[in-house]
Short mmCIF file of C-alpha atoms in Angstrom, two decimals:
data_model
loop_
_atom_site.label_atom_id
_atom_site.label_comp_id
_atom_site.label_asym_id
_atom_site.label_seq_id
_atom_site.Cartn_x
_atom_site.Cartn_y
_atom_site.Cartn_z
CA MET A 12 17.58 20.02 -2.19
CA LYS A 13 19.44 17.09 -0.69
CA THR A 14 17.54 15.07 1.87
CA SER A 15 19.23 13.30 4.75
CA PRO A 16 19.41 9.51 4.53
CA ARG A 17 16.31 7.95 6.05
CA ILE A 18 14.95 4.43 6.24
CA ARG A 19 11.19 4.20 5.84
CA ALA A 20 9.44 2.06 8.41
CA SER A 21 7.73 0.01 5.70
CA ALA A 22 10.82 -0.33 3.50
CA ASP A 23 10.79 -4.02 2.78
CA GLY A 24 9.52 -3.96 -0.79
CA LEU A 25 6.25 -5.66 0.10
CA ASN A 26 3.95 -2.64 0.03
CA ARG A 27 0.86 -3.38 -1.98
CA HIS A 28 -0.49 -1.08 -4.61
CA GLY A 29 -2.38 -1.20 -7.90
CA GLY A 30 -4.94 -3.96 -7.35
CA ASP A 31 -5.97 -2.71 -3.90
CA ARG A 32 -8.90 -0.63 -5.13
CA GLY A 33 -10.23 -3.58 -7.11
CA LEU A 34 -9.93 -5.85 -4.09
CA MET A 35 -11.60 -3.27 -1.85
CA ALA A 36 -14.48 -2.82 -4.29
CA VAL A 37 -15.16 -6.55 -4.51
CA ILE A 38 -14.92 -6.97 -0.74
CA ALA A 39 -17.24 -3.97 -0.28
CA ALA A 40 -19.80 -5.67 -2.52
CA MET A 41 -19.48 -8.91 -0.52
CA ALA A 42 -19.79 -6.98 2.75
CA ALA A 43 -22.90 -5.20 1.45
CA LEU A 44 -24.43 -8.56 0.56
CA ALA A 45 -23.48 -10.02 3.94
CA THR A 46 -24.91 -7.00 5.79
CA LEU A 47 -28.17 -7.23 3.85
CA ALA A 48 -28.37 -10.94 4.65
CA LEU A 49 -27.60 -10.14 8.28
CA GLY A 50 -30.45 -7.62 8.23
CA GLY A 51 -32.73 -10.27 6.74
CA TRP A 52 -31.66 -12.77 9.38
CA SER A 53 -32.21 -10.30 12.23
CA GLY A 54 -35.56 -9.21 10.81
CA ALA A 55 -36.76 -12.78 10.35
CA THR A 56 -35.61 -13.66 13.88
CA ALA A 57 -37.49 -10.69 15.35
CA LEU A 58 -40.62 -11.51 13.37
CA GLN A 59 -40.42 -15.16 14.36
CA ASP A 60 -40.17 -14.17 18.02
CA HIS A 61 -43.06 -11.77 17.62
CA TRP A 62 -45.22 -14.31 15.84
CA ARG A 63 -44.34 -17.02 18.33
CA ASN A 64 -45.04 -14.83 21.34
CA ALA A 65 -48.00 -12.83 20.15
CA LEU A 66 -49.74 -14.45 17.23
CA THR A 67 -49.22 -18.12 18.03
CA ARG A 68 -50.31 -17.62 21.62
CA THR A 69 -53.43 -15.64 20.78
CA ILE A 70 -56.78 -17.42 20.82
CA PHE A 71 -59.93 -15.85 19.40
CA VAL A 72 -63.19 -16.69 21.17
CA GLU A 73 -66.34 -15.76 19.26
CA LEU A 74 -69.59 -15.39 21.19
CA SER A 75 -72.56 -15.40 18.80
CA THR A 76 -75.26 -12.81 19.35
CA THR A 77 -78.39 -14.09 21.07
CA ASP A 78 -80.63 -12.09 18.69
CA PRO A 79 -79.91 -12.93 15.04
CA ASP A 80 -81.93 -9.92 13.77
CA THR A 81 -79.70 -7.25 15.24
CA SER A 82 -76.52 -6.25 13.52
CA ALA A 83 -74.64 -5.52 16.74
CA PRO A 84 -74.18 -7.77 19.78
CA ASP A 85 -77.12 -7.32 22.13
CA GLU A 86 -77.05 -6.58 25.86
CA ALA A 87 -77.31 -10.26 26.85
CA THR A 88 -74.31 -11.15 24.75
CA HIS A 89 -72.38 -8.29 26.38
CA GLN A 90 -73.26 -9.56 29.82
CA ASN A 91 -72.24 -13.10 28.86
CA ALA A 92 -68.97 -11.77 27.55
CA ASP A 93 -68.32 -9.79 30.74
CA LYS A 94 -69.03 -12.84 32.88
CA LEU A 95 -66.75 -14.96 30.71
CA ILE A 96 -63.94 -12.37 30.90
CA GLU A 97 -64.26 -12.23 34.66
CA LYS A 98 -64.19 -16.01 34.91
CA LEU A 99 -61.23 -16.44 32.59
CA ASN A 100 -59.22 -13.70 34.29
CA GLY A 101 -59.34 -15.80 37.42
CA SER A 102 -57.93 -18.85 35.68
CA PRO A 103 -54.25 -19.64 36.33
CA VAL A 104 -53.70 -20.71 32.70
CA ILE A 105 -54.92 -17.42 31.22
CA HIS A 106 -52.70 -14.34 31.06
CA THR A 107 -55.02 -11.78 29.49
CA VAL A 108 -58.54 -11.70 28.16
CA LYS A 109 -59.76 -8.75 26.19
CA ARG A 110 -62.86 -7.95 24.20
CA LEU A 111 -62.23 -6.54 20.73
CA SER A 112 -63.80 -3.12 20.41
CA ARG A 113 -65.98 -2.28 17.43
CA SER A 114 -63.20 -0.25 15.84
CA GLU A 115 -60.70 -3.09 16.35
CA LEU A 116 -63.15 -5.50 14.77
CA ASP A 117 -63.61 -3.09 11.84
CA ALA A 118 -59.85 -2.84 11.37
CA LEU A 119 -59.54 -6.64 11.51
CA LEU A 120 -62.19 -7.14 8.84
CA ALA A 121 -61.35 -4.14 6.69
CA PRO A 122 -59.18 -6.07 4.17
CA TRP A 123 -62.10 -8.37 3.36
CA LEU A 124 -65.28 -6.41 4.05
CA GLY A 125 -64.18 -2.79 3.80
CA GLY A 126 -64.44 -0.22 6.59
CA GLY A 127 -67.42 -0.07 8.98
CA ALA A 128 -68.53 -3.70 8.52
CA SER A 129 -69.62 -3.98 12.15
CA GLY A 130 -72.29 -1.34 11.60
CA THR A 131 -74.05 -3.25 8.82
CA LEU A 132 -73.44 -6.91 9.57
CA SER A 133 -74.37 -9.20 12.42
CA LEU A 134 -71.01 -9.90 13.96
CA PRO A 135 -70.14 -11.93 17.02
CA THR A 136 -68.48 -10.58 20.13
CA VAL A 137 -64.85 -11.49 19.83
CA LEU A 138 -62.53 -12.01 22.80
CA THR A 139 -58.76 -12.31 22.44
CA VAL A 140 -57.24 -14.65 24.97
CA ILE A 141 -53.52 -14.74 25.63
CA PRO A 142 -52.60 -17.83 27.63
CA ASP A 143 -50.14 -17.84 30.47
CA ARG A 144 -46.57 -18.42 29.20
CA ASP A 145 -46.20 -21.67 31.14
CA ALA A 146 -49.60 -23.07 30.30
CA SER A 147 -49.99 -25.73 27.63
CA MET A 148 -52.37 -25.04 24.74
CA ASP A 149 -54.43 -28.13 25.62
CA GLN A 150 -54.99 -26.87 29.16
CA VAL A 151 -56.07 -23.47 27.88
CA LEU A 152 -58.45 -24.86 25.26
CA HIS A 153 -59.93 -27.17 27.85
CA THR A 154 -60.51 -24.23 30.22
CA LEU A 155 -62.11 -22.15 27.44
CA ARG A 156 -64.45 -24.95 26.34
CA ASP A 157 -65.51 -25.47 29.95
CA ALA A 158 -66.19 -21.77 30.45
CA ALA A 159 -67.93 -21.13 27.12
CA PRO A 160 -69.21 -24.37 25.59
CA ASP A 161 -71.19 -22.56 22.86
CA ALA A 162 -68.40 -20.25 21.76
CA ALA A 163 -66.33 -20.76 18.64
CA ILE A 164 -62.70 -21.05 19.63
CA GLU A 165 -59.98 -20.38 17.05
CA PRO A 166 -56.43 -20.88 18.14
CA SER A 167 -54.02 -19.26 15.69
CA ALA A 168 -51.25 -21.71 16.50
CA SER A 169 -51.43 -23.37 13.08
CA TRP A 170 -50.87 -20.01 11.35
CA GLY A 171 -48.19 -19.19 13.84
CA SER A 172 -46.32 -22.38 13.11
CA ARG A 173 -46.61 -21.79 9.35
CA LEU A 174 -45.29 -18.25 9.73
CA GLY A 175 -42.61 -19.62 12.01
CA LEU A 176 -41.54 -22.01 9.26
CA LEU A 177 -41.48 -19.13 6.80
CA ALA A 178 -39.28 -17.12 9.16
CA THR A 179 -37.00 -20.12 9.68
CA SER A 180 -36.58 -20.58 5.94
CA LEU A 181 -35.80 -16.86 5.61
CA ARG A 182 -33.19 -17.18 8.34
CA ILE A 183 -31.61 -20.21 6.69
CA SER A 184 -31.50 -18.37 3.36
CA ALA A 185 -29.88 -15.39 5.05
CA VAL A 186 -27.25 -17.59 6.69
CA GLY A 187 -26.63 -19.23 3.30
CA VAL A 188 -26.13 -15.84 1.64
CA MET A 189 -23.76 -14.77 4.44
CA GLY A 190 -21.81 -18.02 4.04
CA LEU A 191 -21.60 -17.51 0.28
CA ALA A 192 -20.42 -13.92 0.77
CA LEU A 193 -17.69 -15.12 3.13
CA CYS A 194 -16.64 -17.92 0.76
CA ALA A 195 -16.54 -15.47 -2.14
CA THR A 196 -14.46 -13.09 0.00
CA ALA A 197 -12.03 -15.89 0.80
CA GLY A 198 -11.77 -16.80 -2.88
CA VAL A 199 -11.20 -13.21 -3.96
CA VAL A 200 -8.55 -12.72 -1.27
CA MET A 201 -6.81 -15.93 -2.34
CA LEU A 202 -6.69 -14.77 -5.96
CA SER A 203 -5.54 -11.32 -4.94
CA VAL A 204 -2.74 -12.75 -2.80
CA ARG A 205 -1.60 -14.97 -5.66
CA MET A 206 -1.47 -11.90 -7.90
CA VAL A 207 0.55 -10.04 -5.28
CA LEU A 208 2.95 -12.97 -5.01
CA LEU A 209 3.31 -13.19 -8.79
CA SER A 210 3.96 -9.48 -9.14
CA ARG A 211 6.30 -9.47 -6.12
CA ARG A 212 7.92 -12.82 -6.78
CA LYS A 213 11.42 -11.39 -7.17
CA THR A 214 11.06 -9.28 -4.01
CA VAL A 215 9.78 -12.23 -1.99
CA GLU A 216 12.62 -14.44 -3.25
CA ILE A 217 15.20 -11.81 -2.36
CA LEU A 218 13.74 -11.32 1.11
CA HIS A 219 13.61 -15.08 1.61
CA ALA A 220 17.27 -15.39 0.57
CA LEU A 221 18.24 -12.57 2.95
CA GLY A 222 16.72 -14.46 5.88
CA ALA A 223 13.11 -13.27 6.08
CA SER A 224 11.04 -15.94 7.77
CA ASP A 225 7.82 -17.30 6.27
CA GLY A 226 5.96 -15.73 9.19
CA MET A 227 7.44 -12.30 8.50
CA ILE A 228 6.58 -12.33 4.78
CA ALA A 229 3.14 -13.89 5.29
CA GLY A 230 2.38 -11.59 8.23
CA ARG A 231 3.33 -8.49 6.27
CA ILE A 232 1.12 -9.39 3.30
CA ALA A 233 -1.69 -10.62 5.56
CA ARG A 234 -1.76 -7.38 7.60
CA GLN A 235 -2.05 -5.30 4.44
CA THR A 236 -4.76 -7.57 3.07
CA ALA A 237 -6.64 -7.43 6.37
CA LEU A 238 -6.54 -3.64 6.26
CA MET A 239 -7.87 -3.64 2.69
CA THR A 240 -10.64 -6.16 3.38
CA GLY A 241 -11.54 -4.42 6.63
CA LEU A 242 -11.89 -1.08 4.84
CA GLY A 243 -13.83 -2.77 2.04
CA GLY A 244 -16.11 -4.34 4.65
CA LEU A 245 -16.69 -0.97 6.31
CA CYS A 246 -17.52 0.70 2.98
CA GLY A 247 -19.88 -2.13 2.02
CA ALA A 248 -21.70 -2.11 5.36
CA LEU A 249 -22.13 1.68 5.25
CA ALA A 250 -23.20 1.68 1.59
CA VAL A 251 -26.04 -0.75 2.22
CA TRP A 252 -27.39 1.09 5.28
CA PRO A 253 -29.95 3.25 3.40
CA ALA A 254 -31.36 0.12 1.74
CA LEU A 255 -31.57 -1.58 5.14
CA THR A 256 -33.42 1.41 6.57
CA VAL A 257 -35.98 1.26 3.75
CA LEU A 258 -36.39 -2.52 4.13
CA ALA A 259 -36.84 -2.16 7.89
CA ARG A 260 -39.66 0.32 7.25
CA ILE A 261 -41.31 -2.04 4.78
CA MET A 262 -41.09 -4.93 7.25
CA ALA A 263 -42.28 -2.93 10.26
CA PRO A 264 -46.04 -3.62 9.86
CA PHE A 265 -45.36 -7.39 10.03
CA GLY A 266 -44.09 -7.00 13.55
CA ASP A 267 -46.33 -4.26 14.84
CA VAL A 268 -50.11 -4.70 14.61
CA ARG A 269 -50.64 -1.02 15.36
CA LEU A 270 -49.20 -0.15 11.94
CA SER A 271 -51.68 -0.53 9.12
CA GLY A 272 -49.12 0.30 6.40
CA ILE A 273 -45.62 1.52 5.70
CA ALA A 274 -44.83 4.68 7.63
CA TRP A 275 -42.13 6.59 5.73
CA PRO A 276 -40.11 9.14 7.69
CA ALA A 277 -41.24 12.67 6.97
CA ASP A 278 -37.90 14.48 6.71
CA ALA A 279 -34.15 13.98 6.69
CA GLY A 280 -33.97 14.08 10.46
CA ALA A 281 -36.58 11.36 10.76
CA TRP A 282 -34.72 9.31 8.15
CA MET A 283 -31.51 9.71 10.15
CA GLN A 284 -33.32 8.66 13.30
CA ALA A 285 -34.73 5.63 11.49
CA ALA A 286 -31.28 4.72 10.17
CA LEU A 287 -29.85 4.78 13.69
CA GLY A 288 -32.88 3.25 15.33
CA PHE A 289 -32.08 -0.40 14.68
CA PRO A 290 -32.03 -2.76 17.66
CA VAL A 291 -28.70 -2.80 19.47
CA PRO A 292 -28.02 -6.52 18.84
CA PHE A 293 -28.33 -5.93 15.09
CA LEU A 294 -26.12 -2.84 15.26
CA GLU A 295 -23.49 -4.90 17.07
CA LEU A 296 -23.66 -7.63 14.44
CA ALA A 297 -23.49 -5.10 11.59
CA ALA A 298 -20.50 -3.40 13.25
CA SER A 299 -18.72 -6.76 13.28
CA VAL A 300 -18.93 -7.12 9.46
CA PRO A 301 -15.73 -5.10 8.71
CA PHE A 302 -13.87 -7.03 11.41
CA VAL A 303 -15.08 -10.38 10.07
CA MET A 304 -13.98 -9.32 6.56
CA ALA A 305 -10.60 -8.23 7.91
CA PHE A 306 -10.21 -11.54 9.75
CA VAL A 307 -11.10 -13.54 6.63
CA GLY A 308 -8.59 -11.45 4.64
CA TRP A 309 -5.91 -11.99 7.24
CA ILE A 310 -6.35 -15.73 7.75
CA VAL A 311 -6.68 -16.53 4.02
CA SER A 312 -3.61 -14.41 3.20
CA GLU A 313 -1.52 -16.01 5.94
CA PHE A 314 -2.48 -19.47 4.75
CA SER A 315 -2.01 -18.72 1.03
CA VAL A 316 1.36 -17.00 1.44
CA ARG A 317 2.75 -19.66 3.77
CA LEU A 318 1.62 -22.35 1.33
CA TRP A 319 3.26 -20.52 -1.58
CA LEU A 320 6.49 -19.97 0.37
CA ARG A 321 6.79 -23.75 0.79
CA ARG A 322 7.94 -23.79 -2.84
CA LEU A 323 11.07 -21.91 -1.86
CA PRO A 324 13.91 -23.90 -0.29
CA MET B 29 32.78 -24.45 8.03
CA ILE B 30 31.37 -25.72 4.74
CA HIS B 31 31.39 -29.39 3.87
CA LEU B 32 29.86 -30.98 0.78
CA GLN B 33 29.88 -34.69 0.01
CA ASN B 34 28.57 -36.08 -3.29
CA VAL B 35 26.15 -33.21 -3.76
CA HIS B 36 23.98 -33.31 -6.87
CA ALA B 37 21.64 -30.54 -7.92
CA ARG B 38 19.14 -30.28 -10.73
CA TYR B 39 16.84 -27.45 -11.63
CA PRO B 40 13.59 -27.36 -13.63
CA THR B 41 13.87 -26.33 -17.26
CA ALA B 42 11.41 -24.47 -19.45
CA HIS B 43 10.42 -27.82 -21.02
CA ARG B 44 9.18 -29.22 -17.68
CA GLY B 45 12.24 -31.39 -17.38
CA LEU B 46 15.16 -31.33 -14.98
CA ALA B 47 18.61 -30.23 -16.01
CA GLY B 48 21.58 -31.51 -14.13
CA ALA B 49 23.74 -28.63 -12.96
CA LEU B 50 25.96 -30.18 -10.30
CA ASN B 51 27.21 -33.73 -10.17
CA SER B 52 28.89 -35.35 -7.21
CA ILE B 53 30.42 -32.20 -5.76
CA SER B 54 32.61 -32.73 -2.70
CA PHE B 55 34.83 -30.26 -0.89
CA THR B 56 35.47 -28.67 2.48
CA VAL B 57 36.21 -25.05 3.28
CA ALA B 58 37.31 -24.24 6.81
CA LYS B 59 36.22 -21.27 8.92
CA GLY B 60 38.01 -18.08 7.94
CA GLU B 61 39.31 -19.50 4.64
CA PHE B 62 39.31 -17.68 1.32
CA ARG B 63 38.57 -19.82 -1.72
CA TRP B 64 38.33 -18.97 -5.40
CA LEU B 65 35.66 -20.76 -7.39
CA THR B 66 36.80 -20.96 -10.99
CA GLY B 67 35.50 -22.39 -14.21
CA ALA B 68 34.16 -21.37 -17.59
CA SER B 69 30.79 -19.72 -18.03
CA GLY B 70 28.01 -22.29 -17.59
CA ALA B 71 30.27 -24.66 -15.66
CA GLY B 72 28.02 -24.55 -12.61
CA LYS B 73 29.68 -21.92 -10.41
CA SER B 74 26.49 -19.88 -9.87
CA THR B 75 24.47 -23.05 -9.19
CA LEU B 76 27.01 -24.14 -6.60
CA LEU B 77 26.84 -20.72 -4.93
CA ALA B 78 23.02 -20.97 -4.95
CA VAL B 79 23.26 -24.33 -3.19
CA LEU B 80 25.71 -22.93 -0.65
CA GLY B 81 23.50 -19.86 -0.15
CA LEU B 82 20.49 -22.13 0.51
CA SER B 83 18.62 -20.76 -2.51
CA LEU B 84 18.61 -24.13 -4.27
CA ARG B 85 17.96 -27.50 -2.66
CA PRO B 86 20.45 -30.21 -3.61
CA THR B 87 18.79 -33.26 -5.13
CA SER B 88 21.05 -35.59 -3.20
CA GLY B 89 24.26 -35.71 -1.19
CA GLN B 90 25.31 -34.45 2.20
CA MET B 91 25.90 -30.85 3.09
CA ASP B 92 26.98 -29.19 6.31
CA ILE B 93 26.93 -25.42 6.54
CA LEU B 94 28.10 -23.85 9.81
CA GLY B 95 27.20 -27.03 11.65
CA VAL B 96 23.70 -27.28 10.19
CA GLU B 97 22.61 -29.97 7.75
CA PRO B 98 20.10 -28.12 5.56
CA ALA B 99 18.40 -31.32 4.40
CA ARG B 100 17.43 -32.14 7.98
CA ALA B 101 16.99 -28.65 9.34
CA LYS B 102 13.64 -27.04 10.11
CA ARG B 103 12.59 -24.05 8.04
CA SER B 104 13.16 -21.74 11.00
CA GLN B 105 16.74 -23.05 11.32
CA LEU B 106 17.32 -22.44 7.61
CA THR B 107 16.00 -18.88 8.00
CA ARG B 108 18.47 -18.22 10.83
CA LEU B 109 21.26 -19.84 8.80
CA ARG B 110 20.54 -17.62 5.78
CA ARG B 111 21.05 -14.57 8.00
CA ARG B 112 24.61 -15.76 8.63
CA ILE B 113 25.38 -16.01 4.92
CA GLY B 114 26.04 -12.94 2.79
CA THR B 115 25.60 -13.37 -0.95
CA ILE B 116 26.65 -11.06 -3.76
CA HIS B 117 24.88 -11.93 -7.00
CA GLN B 118 26.01 -11.17 -10.51
CA ASP B 119 22.73 -9.38 -11.23
CA TYR B 120 22.89 -7.49 -7.85
CA ARG B 121 19.32 -8.49 -6.85
CA LEU B 122 18.51 -5.11 -5.35
CA LEU B 123 14.92 -4.17 -4.59
CA GLU B 124 14.03 -1.49 -7.12
CA GLN B 125 11.47 0.18 -4.88
CA LEU B 126 13.98 0.76 -2.07
CA THR B 127 16.79 3.28 -1.85
CA ALA B 128 20.43 2.20 -1.65
CA LEU B 129 20.38 2.74 2.11
CA GLU B 130 17.15 0.78 2.56
CA ASN B 131 18.53 -2.09 0.47
CA VAL B 132 21.63 -2.24 2.63
CA ALA B 133 19.59 -1.96 5.84
CA LEU B 134 17.30 -4.84 4.90
CA PRO B 135 19.38 -7.76 6.30
CA LEU B 136 19.87 -5.84 9.56
CA ARG B 137 16.13 -5.25 9.87
CA LEU B 138 15.38 -8.89 9.15
CA ALA B 139 17.91 -9.91 11.79
CA GLY B 140 16.15 -7.68 14.33
CA THR B 141 19.02 -5.25 14.86
CA ASP B 142 18.40 -2.21 17.07
CA PRO B 143 16.78 0.37 14.73
CA ARG B 144 19.10 3.09 16.05
CA LEU B 145 22.12 1.13 14.82
CA ILE B 146 20.69 0.14 11.45
CA ALA B 147 20.95 3.53 9.74
CA ARG B 148 24.40 4.24 11.18
CA GLU B 149 25.92 0.90 10.20
CA SER B 150 24.32 0.97 6.75
CA CYS B 151 25.58 4.53 6.09
CA ASP B 152 29.06 3.61 7.33
CA ILE B 153 29.46 0.68 4.98
CA LEU B 154 28.05 2.62 2.03
CA ALA B 155 30.56 5.38 2.76
CA TRP B 156 33.37 2.85 2.98
CA LEU B 157 32.40 1.59 -0.47
CA GLY B 158 32.46 5.12 -1.84
CA LEU B 159 28.72 5.69 -1.94
CA ALA B 160 28.45 8.52 0.59
CA GLY B 161 25.81 10.95 -0.68
CA ARG B 162 24.11 8.24 -2.77
CA GLU B 163 22.13 6.72 0.11
CA ASN B 164 18.77 8.03 -1.11
CA ALA B 165 19.28 7.00 -4.72
CA TYR B 166 17.16 4.18 -6.14
CA PRO B 167 18.84 1.34 -8.05
CA ASP B 168 17.62 2.72 -11.40
CA GLN B 169 19.42 5.98 -10.58
CA LEU B 170 22.71 4.19 -9.91
CA SER B 171 25.37 2.99 -12.37
CA GLY B 172 26.20 -0.71 -12.69
CA GLY B 173 29.30 -0.25 -10.53
CA GLU B 174 27.31 1.58 -7.87
CA CYS B 175 24.64 -1.14 -7.83
CA GLN B 176 27.39 -3.70 -7.46
CA ARG B 177 28.76 -1.81 -4.45
CA VAL B 178 25.30 -1.55 -2.87
CA ALA B 179 24.92 -5.32 -3.28
CA ILE B 180 28.35 -5.81 -1.68
CA ALA B 181 27.41 -3.49 1.19
CA ARG B 182 24.18 -5.43 1.75
CA ALA B 183 26.09 -8.72 1.92
CA LEU B 184 28.73 -7.36 4.29
CA VAL B 185 26.63 -5.22 6.63
CA VAL B 186 25.60 -8.18 8.81
CA ARG B 187 29.22 -9.35 9.18
CA PRO B 188 28.32 -12.78 7.82
CA ASP B 189 30.00 -16.02 8.82
CA ILE B 190 30.07 -17.01 5.16
CA LEU B 191 30.40 -14.64 2.22
CA LEU B 192 29.54 -15.95 -1.25
CA ALA B 193 30.33 -13.68 -4.18
CA ASP B 194 29.45 -14.39 -7.80
CA GLU B 195 31.70 -12.37 -10.09
CA PRO B 196 31.65 -9.42 -7.66
CA THR B 197 34.16 -7.35 -9.60
CA ASN B 198 32.43 -7.51 -12.99
CA ALA B 199 31.05 -4.00 -12.86
CA LEU B 200 33.92 -2.49 -10.89
CA GLU B 201 36.99 -0.66 -12.06
CA GLU B 202 40.36 -2.25 -11.44
CA THR B 203 41.20 -0.08 -8.41
CA GLU B 204 37.82 -0.82 -6.83
CA SER B 205 38.22 -4.52 -7.58
CA ARG B 206 41.55 -4.65 -5.83
CA ARG B 207 40.18 -2.72 -2.88
CA LEU B 208 37.24 -5.13 -2.64
CA LEU B 209 39.49 -8.19 -2.76
CA GLY B 210 41.62 -6.61 -0.06
CA LEU B 211 38.46 -6.24 2.04
CA PHE B 212 37.48 -9.87 1.46
CA GLN B 213 40.87 -11.03 2.64
CA GLU B 214 40.61 -8.75 5.64
CA ILE B 215 37.24 -10.15 6.72
CA CYS B 216 38.66 -13.65 6.32
CA GLY B 217 41.04 -12.66 9.06
CA HIS B 218 38.04 -12.01 11.30
CA GLY B 219 36.75 -15.59 10.78
CA THR B 220 34.46 -15.16 7.78
CA THR B 221 34.66 -17.90 5.18
CA VAL B 222 34.77 -16.32 1.72
CA ILE B 223 34.09 -18.04 -1.60
CA VAL B 224 34.42 -15.90 -4.70
CA ALA B 225 33.44 -17.13 -8.14
CA THR B 226 35.43 -15.55 -10.95
CA HIS B 227 37.02 -16.16 -14.30
CA ASN B 228 39.18 -13.03 -14.04
CA GLU B 229 42.72 -14.35 -14.57
CA THR B 230 44.33 -11.11 -13.43
CA LEU B 231 42.62 -11.27 -10.04
CA LEU B 232 43.48 -14.94 -9.65
CA ARG B 233 47.10 -14.11 -10.31
CA ASP B 234 47.24 -11.01 -8.13
CA PHE B 235 45.41 -12.56 -5.18
CA PRO B 236 46.68 -16.10 -4.93
CA ALA B 237 44.48 -18.36 -2.82
CA PRO B 238 43.26 -21.97 -2.84
CA SER B 239 40.67 -22.62 -5.53
CA ILE B 240 37.99 -25.05 -6.59
CA GLU B 241 37.66 -25.52 -10.31
CA ILE B 242 34.29 -26.51 -11.69
CA ALA B 243 33.75 -27.95 -15.15
CA GLN B 244 30.46 -29.36 -16.44
CA GLY B 245 29.02 -29.43 -12.94
CA ARG B 246 31.85 -31.41 -11.41
CA VAL B 247 34.90 -30.53 -9.37
CA ALA B 248 37.55 -30.69 -12.06
CA GLY B 249 40.50 -29.68 -9.99
CA GLY B 250 41.86 -26.89 -7.87
CA THR B 251 44.59 -26.06 -5.49
CA ALA B 252 42.73 -26.90 -2.30
CA PRO B 253 42.78 -30.32 -0.69
CA LEU B 254 39.59 -32.34 -1.24
CA PRO B 255 37.99 -34.25 1.66
#
């Protein structure tokens, strides 16, 4: 059957084919790596914030029992603790003061002493003090020493700063991995564009001779490359999502003291909920991965093609 | 108008050297003139057409094409200038992945012509060249003569100010050749400058016109006045 003459919208001889799947696969791998690193960066940032706000600012005050023969704090110690709590709650540099319950103390010591240690050992009454956000640590310690001169005071700031350094190094590593993934993407796109130009050399030369501008040729190739890298980025980001969900579950106890271990979702619905339950800022960043990949593909292609076209008169 | 003064051109060889193809070429062709470009094979006719078609940069010398000096022009100016020059190559230089119609439409698309006009004008010129019904054929489905006519249609469809043709009648039958030469002379009348490279003695005799003779990369003679 004879078809009527028709000019295809994309009929300029520059349509890509062949190597596109290879390019997409490599870009997908880079995007997966970048998304994982982004997850690591977000996780480390959240943990650092948590540690800085909760752990670093928490001070433990231990009030020794007045009767060394009893395993549990006696009545006098309780009364002292209540008086101290009342006094500290009135201080402008203290935000919260709380006495650790027996079960909380058991949970705290369980990794070292096993469960139920408070029932068999003579343990001090422990208060957790969270200073006011604007108060300096020196002011707070001074207030505590004034109020309870015999108490042992243990600020966890040193541990907090160490954990903060750990989180910072994790964040730097994640940024490094993201940078490497982007550089590798740029390199792969550059190679791919060179292959396209080599395989389409005659076409490009003909179009150039017919009056196609550098911008037209470069723009055409760059748009196609951007589409490929964008799709590759989307596939990579989606492919790595299950792994991110699992990692988020593994990391959860580090940021939530109420969790004593990894809580795996019970069924598919719970898994789905967990997969979609990431913080919005991270979801926004992860959603930007395909666009960043597309942008890298576009800008590198534009630059490479324009540079190559400079060889033509 | 085309004006060349002491133009030299060299091109890279397979042995990483430079081969001299044109030496001290000087001539002028006025607007609307028809000029034969003659000479033996390898004399430098195709290289000269490549220089005139802005596909090869001269190594030295002065050149003025339609009021633009390519050596001093910006790339964007050269792009616009190329759109005013139609070139018919010996090897057709059609895009294999495009149909005959799409090949012919390409210069119009690049020039930003109204899309509604592109198909009509491309079909018209293909029909005029006897290719009606072959619009959807790809170059590998066309004979040598048909490919030649598609290449001619592509060069003519933009109504160029300069038409450069390198042995355009090689793959055509005698009747078609004469018809094509008649067309070239007709478009000269509309102000297009036409330069046709050939070594076909019959055509030179049947269509007398001023000529430039090239031998060993130099202007060796001709019937046209030199500048």
